[in-house]
C-alpha cells in the first residue's frame, strides 16, 4: 500500500515538473518574442518586418502604375504630349498635332516614351504618399527619381528611387519599381503613323485590317482634323479601352 | 428626119422641165408646194403691201420668195404673220406666205425678237431674241432651193433661241456659250443637234439641260419630245446633261474622250436602257441612276461620284441613298465618292485595290448612306451624321464624323461619345 502511495506521489511530481517546464518555455518564448533586443537573433521577427517593408514597395509600385496611367491618359488626350506646344485648342483638351503644315511632328516612338518617362519622374514623389506608413515605420528617401518608359506590346515603366524603411533597427532598402500597363502604345503609334503617312489621304483598307480598334475622324476648322484612336485591347484605369487623340493640319 | 427632130424637141422639153423642178425644189419634202421666186425688191412680191413707216407687210404674201441682197430694205420694217421685224439687217432672207423662213439677221438693238416659221414642223416656230449686233442665220433650204430635212440655226453668243409650239407653248430653248463665235442648233425630226451651247427643256417645274462645250469637235445629239423633253442625249467629252425640279437636281458629265449616251426613263415616256459600255441610264420612275464608264455625277451642283475607269458601273439609288460601284477589271484610278465633308477614293496601289479617305472643306450633300463596291467586301454606312466603315471580322471601325461633332466627341475625354456607337449615347455630352 505504502509503495503504491509513493509511486502515485512520484508520478504527480513528474507531471507537475513537465507542466512547469512547458510554462517556463512559453514564458521564455514570450519574453524572447516581446523583447525587441532579441529580434536580431530571431529570423521570424525579421520576416514579419520584411512583410511590412514590402508593403511600402508594393505601394510605390502601385504609385508608379497610377502615375504612369495618369500620364498615359493625359498623353492620349493631347496627341502623345504631356504639355503640347503645338496643339489644337478645343473646349475639352489641347490636342497636340501629329501632322502640321505637311510635316510629321514625331520622329519616332521614343518621343512618346520620353514624354511618359519625364511625367513619371516629375510626379511620382508628389503623387506617392509614403506618410501612411510613418506610424509604424521610419521611411527615408532620396530626392531623385529616375523613370524609363518603353512602349512594346504593353507599356513598361521602370523606376529607380531609393527608399529606406527602418524599424527596430532593421533596415530595408528599395530602389527598383515598375509597372506593366496593358496599353498597346506601339500599335497605336503605328496606327497614328499610318494615318499621317500619306496625309491628307488615309488608307481605309489598312484601317479595316486593324484588330479591335475604333478610329474616329473629327474634321475641324478648315482642313484640320482630330483623330481619336480607341484601342479595345488596351486596359487602363479600370476601363477596357484606351483613347489616343491627335490633331492634323495639312 | 421629122421623127428625129420631134424626139430631140421632146427630149429638150423634158430636160427643161426636170431642170426647172430641181431648181425650184418641187417635189422635195413636205411644205414644198410652190416654187421659190427670187426677188430683189419685196414690193414686187404678190400680196405684199407697203406700210406707212416705209416698210412692207408680208402677211398677204402669196407663195414663197427669196429676197436677194436687199440693200435698201436691210433695215426696213417687215410685218410678218408672226410679228414685226424692226431694227435689223436682213441678208438673203426667205419668206413663205407671210412668214420669215430663212436668212441672216443682225440686230441693231438689244432684246430684238425675230420669228421664223419652221418648215419641218408646221406646229412650231423658231423665235430668236437678238442682242445688239447679235446675229442669227436660219437655213431650211439647200443652195438649190430644196427643203432640207432639218432647220439649222447659227447664232452668235448672247442670243437666245426658243422653239415655240402652237400646242405646247415654249418647248426648247437654245443659248450659245459665252465663249463661242458661233453656236449651232439643228432641229431634225424627233431630235436635235447642238454645238457650243445649251439646250433647255423647261416644263411643269422640271428643267432638263444639255450642254455642248465650245471645244467639242462633234455635235451633241438629243433625242427629244416636245411634250416630255429629252429621251436620250449623246454627249461629247465634258458635255453635260442636267435635271432640276423642286425635289432634286443632278447632272451627268461625260469625262470620256469619246461620246457618251445618257437615256432618261420617264413615267410619261418610257425609254429602254442603253447597252453600250459608254452609256448611262437615268430612271426617273425608280429614282435610280446607272452610270457606266468615265463620268461625273453631281447632285445639287456638288460632286457626288466620279468614275475614272472605263470599266466602271455606278448605280446610285436615290430612294435607298445608296451607291454600288462595280468593276470587273479595275485600273489604277477607279472612283471618288463625296458624302458631306468626306471623300472616299478607290484606286489600285501596288496591284491591290485600296480605299482612301480624305476630309474635304467644301461639303457635298449627304446623299449616300450605303456605299458598296464589287472589289472591296467592306462597305461604308452612314449613321446620323457619321460614316462608318466596319469590319466585323477584325472588330475594327473607322468613323468619319461631320465637322460640328468634334466638341461633342471630345467631351469627357471623348470616351462616352466614341463608345456611343456601340453603347448608348452619354447624357453628359
XYZ file of C-alpha atoms in Angstrom:
679
model
C 0.000 0.000 0.000
C 2.780 2.373 1.004
C 4.760 1.554 -2.144
C 1.740 2.279 -4.237
C 1.220 5.586 -2.495
C 4.880 6.515 -3.137
C 4.513 5.664 -6.854
C 1.496 7.915 -7.155
C 3.344 10.803 -5.476
C 6.332 10.365 -7.839
C 4.055 10.414 -10.926
C 2.412 13.617 -9.745
C 5.774 15.257 -9.252
C 6.862 14.348 -12.787
C 3.649 15.746 -14.292
C 3.964 18.958 -12.351
C 7.551 19.288 -13.425
C 6.563 18.779 -17.103
C 3.802 21.355 -16.853
C 6.112 23.773 -15.092
C 8.697 23.168 -17.771
C 6.223 23.934 -20.505
C 5.011 27.059 -18.755
C 8.602 28.210 -18.374
C 9.233 27.531 -22.042
C 6.234 29.605 -23.010
C 7.350 32.388 -20.684
C 10.848 32.338 -22.129
C 9.478 32.306 -25.661
C 7.152 35.174 -24.796
C 9.985 37.138 -23.238
C 12.107 36.498 -26.263
C 9.294 37.381 -28.599
C 8.392 40.584 -26.848
C 11.938 41.680 -26.249
C 12.953 43.929 -29.168
C 16.583 43.427 -28.482
C 16.230 39.872 -29.347
C 14.940 40.322 -32.996
C 18.378 40.337 -34.462
C 18.702 36.815 -33.449
C 15.086 35.982 -34.370
C 14.521 35.269 -38.049
C 10.735 35.037 -37.649
C 10.551 38.584 -36.384
C 12.608 39.668 -39.306
C 10.213 38.028 -41.706
C 7.333 39.983 -40.221
C 9.240 43.209 -40.596
C 10.100 42.329 -44.157
C 6.433 41.947 -44.913
C 5.747 45.407 -43.537
C 8.563 46.901 -45.587
C 7.385 45.062 -48.665
C 4.070 46.847 -48.296
C 5.960 50.077 -48.848
C 7.497 48.749 -52.044
C 4.163 47.478 -53.253
C 2.689 50.857 -52.504
C 5.379 52.541 -54.568
C 4.861 50.047 -57.388
C 1.173 50.963 -57.238
C 2.116 54.636 -57.374
C 4.289 54.026 -60.428
C 1.358 52.332 -62.122
C -1.093 55.056 -61.178
C 1.165 57.937 -62.182
C 2.039 56.162 -65.417
C -1.628 55.639 -66.173
C -2.313 59.308 -65.445
C 0.470 60.235 -67.824
C -0.795 57.859 -70.498
C -4.344 59.209 -70.163
C -3.066 62.758 -70.478
C -0.904 61.852 -73.432
C -3.862 60.073 -75.003
C -5.975 63.205 -74.872
C -3.211 65.524 -76.013
C -1.704 63.865 -79.033
C 1.003 61.993 -77.186
C 2.280 65.016 -75.298
C 2.180 65.884 -71.622
C 2.455 69.585 -72.344
C 1.826 70.052 -76.041
C 3.460 73.120 -77.535
C 1.780 72.924 -80.911
C -1.810 71.981 -80.346
C -5.415 72.433 -81.430
C -7.401 74.102 -78.668
C -10.775 72.528 -78.050
C -13.206 73.021 -75.188
C -12.040 69.811 -73.649
C -8.397 69.380 -74.422
C -5.302 70.780 -76.051
C -4.937 68.217 -78.772
C -1.346 68.080 -79.943
C -0.614 67.968 -83.648
C 0.910 64.835 -85.063
C 0.963 66.391 -88.519
C 1.295 70.103 -89.098
C 1.714 72.061 -92.316
C 2.744 68.995 -94.235
C 5.242 67.711 -91.638
C 5.162 64.919 -89.084
C 5.605 66.109 -85.524
C 7.134 62.845 -84.271
C 10.416 61.391 -85.408
C 9.792 58.022 -83.719
C 8.092 56.348 -80.782
C 10.915 57.297 -78.390
C 9.486 60.829 -78.349
C 6.373 59.436 -76.660
C 8.386 57.211 -74.354
C 10.397 60.207 -73.186
C 7.198 62.164 -72.535
C 5.897 59.480 -70.203
C 9.281 58.954 -68.545
C 9.528 62.654 -67.782
C 5.989 62.744 -66.449
C 6.572 59.830 -64.063
C 9.914 61.246 -62.990
C 8.346 64.579 -62.161
C 5.184 63.388 -60.494
C 5.973 60.161 -58.699
C 7.244 61.726 -55.451
C 4.371 64.232 -55.406
C 1.722 61.645 -56.005
C 3.124 58.828 -53.928
C 2.244 59.462 -50.253
C 4.512 57.408 -48.011
C 3.309 59.104 -44.822
C 0.676 56.401 -44.357
C 3.476 54.102 -43.263
C 5.099 56.541 -40.854
C 3.121 55.370 -37.813
C 4.947 52.096 -37.770
C 7.944 52.610 -39.915
C 10.669 55.087 -40.338
C 10.995 55.965 -44.008
C 13.622 57.977 -45.736
C 14.004 58.538 -49.450
C 16.446 60.103 -51.809
C 15.059 63.112 -53.596
C 15.753 61.713 -57.008
C 13.545 59.573 -59.206
C 14.593 58.133 -62.493
C 11.915 56.716 -64.738
C 12.178 54.966 -68.046
C 9.157 54.024 -70.127
C 9.216 51.681 -73.051
C 6.320 51.035 -75.393
C 6.399 47.475 -76.546
C 3.433 45.140 -76.501
C 2.495 46.771 -73.195
C 3.729 49.973 -71.616
C 6.596 49.106 -69.268
C 7.731 51.735 -66.783
C 10.922 51.124 -64.811
C 11.613 53.460 -61.938
C 14.718 53.900 -59.810
C 14.007 55.616 -56.488
C 15.947 54.964 -53.343
C 13.611 54.461 -50.370
C 14.807 53.185 -46.962
C 12.474 51.605 -44.419
C 13.713 51.272 -40.849
C 12.088 49.587 -37.887
C 13.515 48.059 -34.798
C 16.997 48.688 -36.018
C 16.235 46.674 -39.088
C 16.758 48.448 -42.369
C 15.215 47.626 -45.705
C 16.276 49.480 -48.812
C 14.272 49.578 -52.065
C 15.411 51.047 -55.349
C 13.677 49.443 -58.326
C 9.978 49.664 -59.064
C 7.956 49.068 -62.120
C 4.614 48.945 -63.795
C 3.354 46.923 -66.708
C 0.294 48.606 -68.177
C -1.621 46.795 -70.904
C -1.883 49.800 -73.196
C -0.885 48.975 -76.763
C 1.050 52.147 -77.410
C 3.327 50.651 -80.031
C 0.331 49.573 -82.078
C -1.402 52.921 -81.527
C 1.711 54.775 -82.614
C 1.844 52.675 -85.767
C -1.804 53.498 -86.498
C -1.130 57.200 -85.994
C 1.837 56.947 -88.335
C -0.280 55.198 -90.935
C -2.956 57.851 -90.704
C -0.470 60.628 -91.370
C 1.751 58.693 -93.784
C 0.018 59.915 -96.958
C -1.923 62.659 -95.271
C -4.447 64.139 -96.061
C -5.319 60.758 -97.579
C -5.973 57.992 -95.065
C -5.740 54.362 -96.100
C -9.108 52.854 -95.167
C -8.111 49.413 -96.424
C -5.306 49.342 -93.867
C -7.702 50.570 -91.180
C -10.196 47.785 -91.879
C -7.463 45.229 -91.238
C -6.692 46.504 -87.738
C -7.951 44.421 -84.853
C -10.178 45.696 -82.069
C -9.696 49.328 -82.910
C -12.151 52.163 -83.459
C -10.802 55.250 -85.171
C -12.777 58.466 -85.173
C -12.056 61.313 -87.532
C -13.414 64.697 -86.448
C -12.974 67.419 -89.043
C -12.344 70.828 -87.550
C -11.952 74.344 -88.911
C -10.562 74.472 -92.384
C -8.960 71.181 -93.208
C -7.815 70.447 -89.676
C -8.939 67.234 -88.038
C -8.769 65.408 -84.757
C -8.266 61.655 -84.927
C -9.237 59.550 -81.960
C -7.933 56.006 -81.783
C -9.812 53.751 -79.376
C -7.911 50.550 -78.739
C -10.165 47.894 -77.266
C -7.266 45.595 -76.446
C -5.800 48.093 -74.002
C -6.782 48.356 -70.365
C -6.242 51.408 -68.241
C -7.785 52.838 -65.082
C -10.294 50.031 -64.859
C -11.533 50.535 -68.404
C -11.277 48.099 -71.250
C -10.044 50.591 -73.805
C -7.534 53.353 -74.263
C -8.108 56.542 -76.203
C -5.396 58.344 -78.092
C -6.327 61.600 -79.850
C -4.151 63.735 -82.082
C -4.667 66.666 -84.418
C -3.688 67.140 -88.038
C -3.315 70.155 -90.258
C -2.378 69.561 -93.873
C -35.949 63.112 -190.117
C -39.131 64.665 -188.795
C -39.436 61.941 -186.285
C -35.858 62.551 -185.142
C -36.401 66.287 -184.829
C -39.563 65.714 -182.866
C -37.796 63.340 -180.495
C -34.997 65.808 -179.851
C -37.549 68.533 -179.198
C -39.374 66.353 -176.676
C -36.119 65.448 -175.012
C -35.152 69.108 -174.664
C -38.574 69.876 -173.258
C -38.311 67.021 -170.757
C -34.835 68.102 -169.638
C -36.018 71.697 -169.236
C -38.905 70.503 -167.116
C -36.646 68.389 -164.926
C -34.146 71.221 -164.535
C -36.967 73.516 -163.559
C -38.191 71.008 -160.930
C -34.754 70.619 -159.431
C -34.073 74.358 -159.457
C -37.299 75.185 -157.675
C -37.373 72.280 -155.292
C -40.711 70.971 -156.390
C -41.484 67.553 -155.060
C -38.802 67.527 -152.311
C -40.024 67.070 -148.786
C -43.109 68.467 -147.191
C -44.232 72.051 -147.359
C -42.612 72.412 -150.705
C -45.677 73.444 -152.605
C -44.978 76.355 -154.891
C -41.677 77.462 -156.320
C -39.360 79.967 -154.672
C -39.225 83.136 -156.604
C -36.110 85.220 -156.345
C -36.815 88.902 -155.997
C -34.713 91.922 -155.193
C -37.460 94.270 -154.176
C -40.104 92.986 -151.693
C -42.648 95.369 -153.160
C -42.673 93.144 -156.238
C -43.950 90.170 -154.258
C -47.533 89.334 -154.900
C -49.709 90.187 -151.900
C -47.076 92.334 -150.186
C -48.159 95.870 -149.410
C -46.134 98.863 -148.297
C -46.620 100.169 -144.750
C -46.862 103.818 -143.645
C -43.446 103.615 -141.963
C -41.779 102.722 -145.249
C -41.698 99.009 -144.668
C -43.632 96.072 -146.044
C -46.486 93.989 -144.845
C -45.821 90.372 -145.786
C -48.968 88.990 -144.252
C -50.775 88.750 -147.582
C -47.844 87.150 -149.426
C -48.774 84.518 -151.925
C -46.146 81.819 -152.415
C -42.556 81.606 -151.327
C -39.873 84.121 -152.111
C -36.241 84.760 -151.629
C -35.151 88.333 -151.321
C -31.622 88.618 -152.606
C -29.314 91.203 -151.015
C -31.985 93.786 -150.272
C -29.589 96.626 -149.791
C -32.224 99.306 -149.468
C -34.533 97.201 -147.284
C -31.899 95.960 -144.892
C -33.294 97.945 -142.006
C -36.791 98.321 -143.387
C -39.541 97.167 -141.033
C -41.272 93.990 -142.121
C -44.619 92.911 -140.827
C -44.961 89.142 -140.860
C -47.675 86.826 -139.628
C -45.546 86.213 -136.539
C -44.929 89.864 -135.740
C -42.906 92.911 -136.679
C -39.245 92.762 -137.606
C -37.561 96.087 -136.980
C -34.104 97.435 -136.346
C -32.490 94.502 -138.061
C -30.356 93.993 -141.090
C -31.527 91.092 -143.216
C -29.470 89.278 -145.810
C -30.801 86.885 -148.405
C -33.898 86.193 -146.463
C -36.721 83.944 -147.492
C -40.449 84.275 -146.942
C -43.302 81.848 -147.130
C -46.900 83.021 -147.152
C -46.192 85.972 -144.900
C -43.610 84.426 -142.624
C -39.853 84.582 -142.499
C -38.339 81.155 -143.141
C -34.617 81.694 -143.581
C -31.907 84.269 -143.869
C -29.251 86.003 -141.850
C -30.366 88.690 -139.451
C -28.225 91.069 -137.483
C -29.912 93.136 -134.825
C -29.278 96.833 -134.430
C -30.878 96.915 -130.991
C -30.914 94.856 -127.850
C -33.628 92.346 -126.977
C -34.887 92.184 -130.552
C -37.341 89.328 -131.232
C -37.339 87.649 -134.653
C -39.672 84.799 -135.525
C -39.127 82.126 -138.178
C -41.626 79.635 -139.425
C -40.435 76.043 -139.164
C -40.680 74.207 -142.454
C -40.038 70.947 -140.594
C -42.957 71.156 -138.210
C -45.974 73.336 -139.033
C -46.833 73.395 -135.294
C -43.548 75.075 -134.424
C -41.957 78.496 -134.720
C -38.330 79.388 -134.121
C -38.172 82.570 -132.093
C -34.831 84.237 -131.692
C -34.153 87.125 -129.369
C -31.105 89.005 -130.518
C -28.843 91.325 -128.612
C -27.410 94.442 -130.220
C -25.034 93.377 -133.000
C -26.071 89.808 -132.355
C -26.810 87.717 -135.400
C -28.649 84.577 -136.360
C -28.677 82.613 -139.563
C -31.506 80.232 -140.335
C -31.356 77.633 -143.080
C -34.125 75.379 -144.195
C -33.186 75.065 -147.867
C -30.142 73.950 -149.708
C -28.419 76.075 -152.269
C -30.680 74.778 -154.976
C -33.748 75.928 -153.112
C -34.725 72.455 -151.976
C -36.056 71.929 -148.494
C -33.594 70.079 -146.322
C -34.597 67.631 -143.644
C -33.700 69.962 -140.805
C -33.805 73.511 -139.584
C -30.298 74.808 -138.948
C -29.803 77.909 -136.892
C -26.438 79.527 -136.320
C -26.221 82.107 -133.576
C -23.670 84.413 -132.054
C -23.168 84.469 -128.290
C -25.698 86.298 -126.142
C -28.726 85.489 -128.251
C -31.488 83.092 -127.312
C -33.462 80.719 -129.497
C -36.849 79.420 -128.440
C -38.731 76.694 -130.148
C -42.386 77.512 -129.631
C -45.174 75.055 -130.242
C -48.692 76.243 -131.046
C -49.912 73.304 -128.979
C -47.467 73.194 -126.059
C -46.094 76.735 -125.896
C -42.357 77.188 -125.264
C -40.695 73.815 -125.617
C -36.932 74.068 -126.194
C -34.561 76.939 -125.567
C -31.081 77.144 -127.005
C -28.422 79.527 -125.729
C -24.921 79.811 -127.186
C -21.934 79.549 -124.874
C -20.386 82.869 -123.942
C -17.015 81.775 -125.272
C -18.198 80.922 -128.760
C -18.207 82.842 -132.026
C -20.907 80.644 -133.430
C -23.307 78.187 -131.858
C -25.424 75.801 -133.885
C -28.887 74.443 -133.248
C -30.035 71.900 -135.768
C -33.549 70.603 -135.436
C -34.469 67.348 -137.098
C -37.473 65.064 -136.888
C -37.545 63.810 -133.273
C -34.081 65.022 -132.464
C -31.755 67.997 -132.287
C -28.048 68.545 -132.681
C -26.294 71.334 -130.857
C -22.843 72.843 -130.923
C -21.338 75.339 -128.482
C -24.469 75.925 -126.484
C -27.069 74.716 -124.034
C -30.448 73.284 -124.907
C -33.125 73.518 -122.221
C -36.488 71.867 -121.777
C -38.500 73.592 -119.065
C -41.921 72.171 -118.356
C -44.116 71.664 -115.298
C -41.393 72.668 -112.875
C -38.900 70.222 -114.379
C -35.891 71.587 -116.194
C -33.624 69.485 -118.355
C -30.455 70.863 -119.910
C -27.823 69.602 -122.291
C -24.600 71.498 -122.676
C -22.231 71.166 -125.595
C -18.860 72.749 -124.922
C -17.305 75.071 -127.473
C -14.212 72.903 -127.700
C -16.206 69.838 -128.841
C -15.443 68.775 -132.358
C -18.662 66.840 -132.884
C -22.236 67.988 -132.266
C -24.196 66.776 -129.269
C -27.277 64.814 -130.265
C -30.518 64.841 -128.350
C -33.482 62.604 -128.953
C -36.388 64.671 -127.770
C -40.086 65.068 -127.467
C -41.986 68.346 -127.316
C -44.208 67.070 -124.516
C -41.820 65.075 -122.336
C -38.416 66.578 -123.036
C -35.182 64.688 -123.569
C -35.126 60.956 -124.121
C -31.518 60.164 -124.973
C -28.574 62.511 -125.108
C -25.274 61.723 -126.786
C -22.727 63.884 -125.053
C -19.300 64.768 -126.325
C -16.316 64.986 -123.993
C -17.113 67.198 -120.973
C -20.675 67.667 -122.188
C -23.358 67.623 -119.500
C -26.948 66.520 -119.056
C -28.734 68.006 -116.055
C -32.132 67.722 -114.413
C -33.718 70.090 -111.937
C -37.014 70.048 -110.056
C -38.246 71.137 -106.657
C -37.346 67.673 -105.349
C -33.884 67.175 -106.753
C -31.233 68.450 -109.069
C -28.403 66.493 -110.595
C -26.123 66.359 -113.601
C -24.101 63.807 -115.539
C -20.935 64.887 -117.332
C -19.113 62.758 -119.875
C -15.446 62.539 -118.888
C -14.716 60.134 -121.705
C -12.833 61.218 -124.798
C -15.463 59.505 -126.915
C -19.164 60.263 -126.958
C -21.425 59.034 -124.174
C -25.152 58.366 -124.272
C -27.475 59.104 -121.370
C -31.065 57.917 -121.640
C -33.763 59.231 -119.370
C -36.665 56.998 -118.455
C -39.775 58.939 -117.523
C -43.164 57.808 -116.359
C -44.818 59.683 -119.207
C -42.326 58.401 -121.794
C -40.560 55.103 -121.020
C -37.152 54.751 -122.646
C -35.190 51.500 -122.653
C -31.767 51.172 -121.088
C -28.820 51.515 -123.474
C -26.463 48.539 -123.560
C -23.263 50.272 -124.552
C -20.424 50.497 -122.034
C -20.320 54.223 -122.842
C -23.783 54.946 -121.548
C -25.855 55.921 -118.559
C -29.489 55.444 -117.614
C -31.428 57.918 -115.529
C -34.532 56.121 -114.332
C -36.868 58.846 -113.114
C -39.508 56.247 -112.255
C -37.343 54.234 -109.857
C -35.098 57.164 -108.922
C -32.039 55.150 -109.899
C -29.093 56.486 -111.885
C -26.924 53.877 -113.544
C -23.670 55.274 -114.898
C -21.078 53.283 -116.775
C -17.603 54.378 -117.782
C -15.884 57.675 -117.003
C -18.484 60.130 -115.795
C -19.074 62.763 -113.152
C -22.335 62.799 -111.219
C -23.241 65.964 -109.349
C -26.163 66.457 -107.005
C -27.312 69.984 -106.135
C -24.384 71.095 -108.257
C -21.934 69.359 -105.905
C -19.716 66.429 -106.763
C -21.023 63.085 -105.568
C -19.456 60.470 -107.857
C -16.610 60.448 -110.326
C -15.835 57.332 -112.310
C -12.308 57.310 -113.694
C -12.231 53.818 -115.129
C -13.932 52.890 -118.357
C -14.989 49.545 -116.858
C -16.841 51.263 -114.023
C -20.543 50.971 -113.401
C -22.008 53.028 -110.571
C -25.609 52.522 -109.536
C -26.909 55.415 -107.459
C -30.259 54.674 -105.861
C -31.696 57.967 -104.668
C -34.557 56.290 -102.817
C -32.271 53.968 -100.884
C -29.498 56.592 -100.650
C -27.007 54.022 -101.851
C -24.200 53.665 -104.329
C -22.789 50.425 -105.661
C -19.653 50.606 -107.772
C -18.884 47.614 -109.956
C -15.777 46.970 -111.963
C -14.593 43.623 -113.269
C -11.124 44.803 -114.214
C -10.307 47.946 -112.229
C -7.441 50.097 -113.406
C -5.251 52.426 -111.366
C -7.694 55.176 -110.528
C -11.206 53.872 -110.111
C -13.610 56.225 -108.391
C -14.246 59.056 -105.978
C -17.404 59.448 -103.909
C -18.150 62.543 -101.851
C -20.513 62.395 -98.907
C -20.796 65.513 -96.776
C -17.227 66.553 -95.927
C -15.891 63.119 -96.784
C -14.178 61.917 -99.918
C -13.801 58.168 -100.442
C -11.413 57.112 -103.194
C -10.829 53.677 -104.691
C -7.583 53.077 -106.536
C -5.109 50.371 -107.349
C -1.848 50.621 -105.429
C 0.897 48.047 -105.975
C -1.540 45.750 -107.741
C -4.140 45.874 -104.970
C -7.346 47.912 -104.939
C -7.296 50.104 -101.844
C -9.726 52.568 -100.353
C -8.712 56.002 -99.115
C -10.428 58.672 -97.091
C -9.940 62.415 -97.199
C -11.680 65.245 -95.405
C -12.784 67.998 -97.803
C -13.585 71.571 -96.887
C -16.460 72.154 -99.307
C -19.190 69.677 -98.494
C -21.279 67.685 -100.906
C -24.805 66.648 -99.996
C -25.070 63.786 -97.533
C -26.733 61.790 -100.271
C -25.141 58.390 -99.875
C -25.811 56.388 -96.737
C -24.775 52.976 -98.077
C -21.546 52.590 -100.019
C -20.506 49.329 -101.625
C -18.052 48.180 -104.249
C -17.588 44.896 -106.060
C -13.862 44.932 -105.363
C -13.898 45.563 -101.604
C -16.102 43.424 -99.390
C -16.168 46.027 -96.628
C -18.813 48.693 -97.163
C -19.479 52.060 -95.589
C -22.742 53.004 -93.901
C -23.939 56.311 -92.536
C -25.286 56.621 -89.025
C -26.611 60.015 -88.028
C -24.070 62.412 -89.482
C -21.154 59.981 -89.461
C -19.864 57.455 -91.974
C -18.757 54.133 -90.561
C -16.547 51.558 -92.199
C -16.774 48.454 -90.054
C -15.045 45.130 -90.448
C -16.769 42.582 -88.184
C -14.003 40.059 -88.810
C -11.384 42.249 -87.165
C -13.713 44.289 -84.936
C -12.335 47.463 -86.450
C -14.230 50.624 -87.192
C -13.315 53.838 -88.912
C -15.842 56.554 -88.129
C -15.827 59.698 -90.237
C -17.664 62.471 -88.423
C -19.043 65.740 -89.731
C -17.181 68.877 -88.566
C -19.667 70.073 -85.940
C -19.419 66.850 -83.984
C -15.867 67.273 -82.729
C -16.503 69.131 -79.481
C -19.127 66.614 -78.569
C -16.792 63.807 -79.452
C -14.052 65.113 -77.254
C -16.167 65.810 -74.216
C -15.332 63.787 -71.178
C -12.188 62.648 -72.819
C -14.140 61.517 -75.790
C -14.848 58.169 -74.263
C -18.597 58.429 -73.984
C -19.047 59.759 -77.480
C -16.672 57.300 -79.011
C -18.452 54.419 -77.422
C -21.876 55.800 -78.167
C -21.640 53.996 -81.468
C -21.535 50.766 -79.573
C -23.360 51.709 -76.384
C -25.927 54.329 -75.519
C -25.092 57.956 -76.067
C -23.915 59.617 -72.912
C -26.236 62.230 -71.490
C -23.282 64.114 -70.147
C -22.144 65.210 -73.570
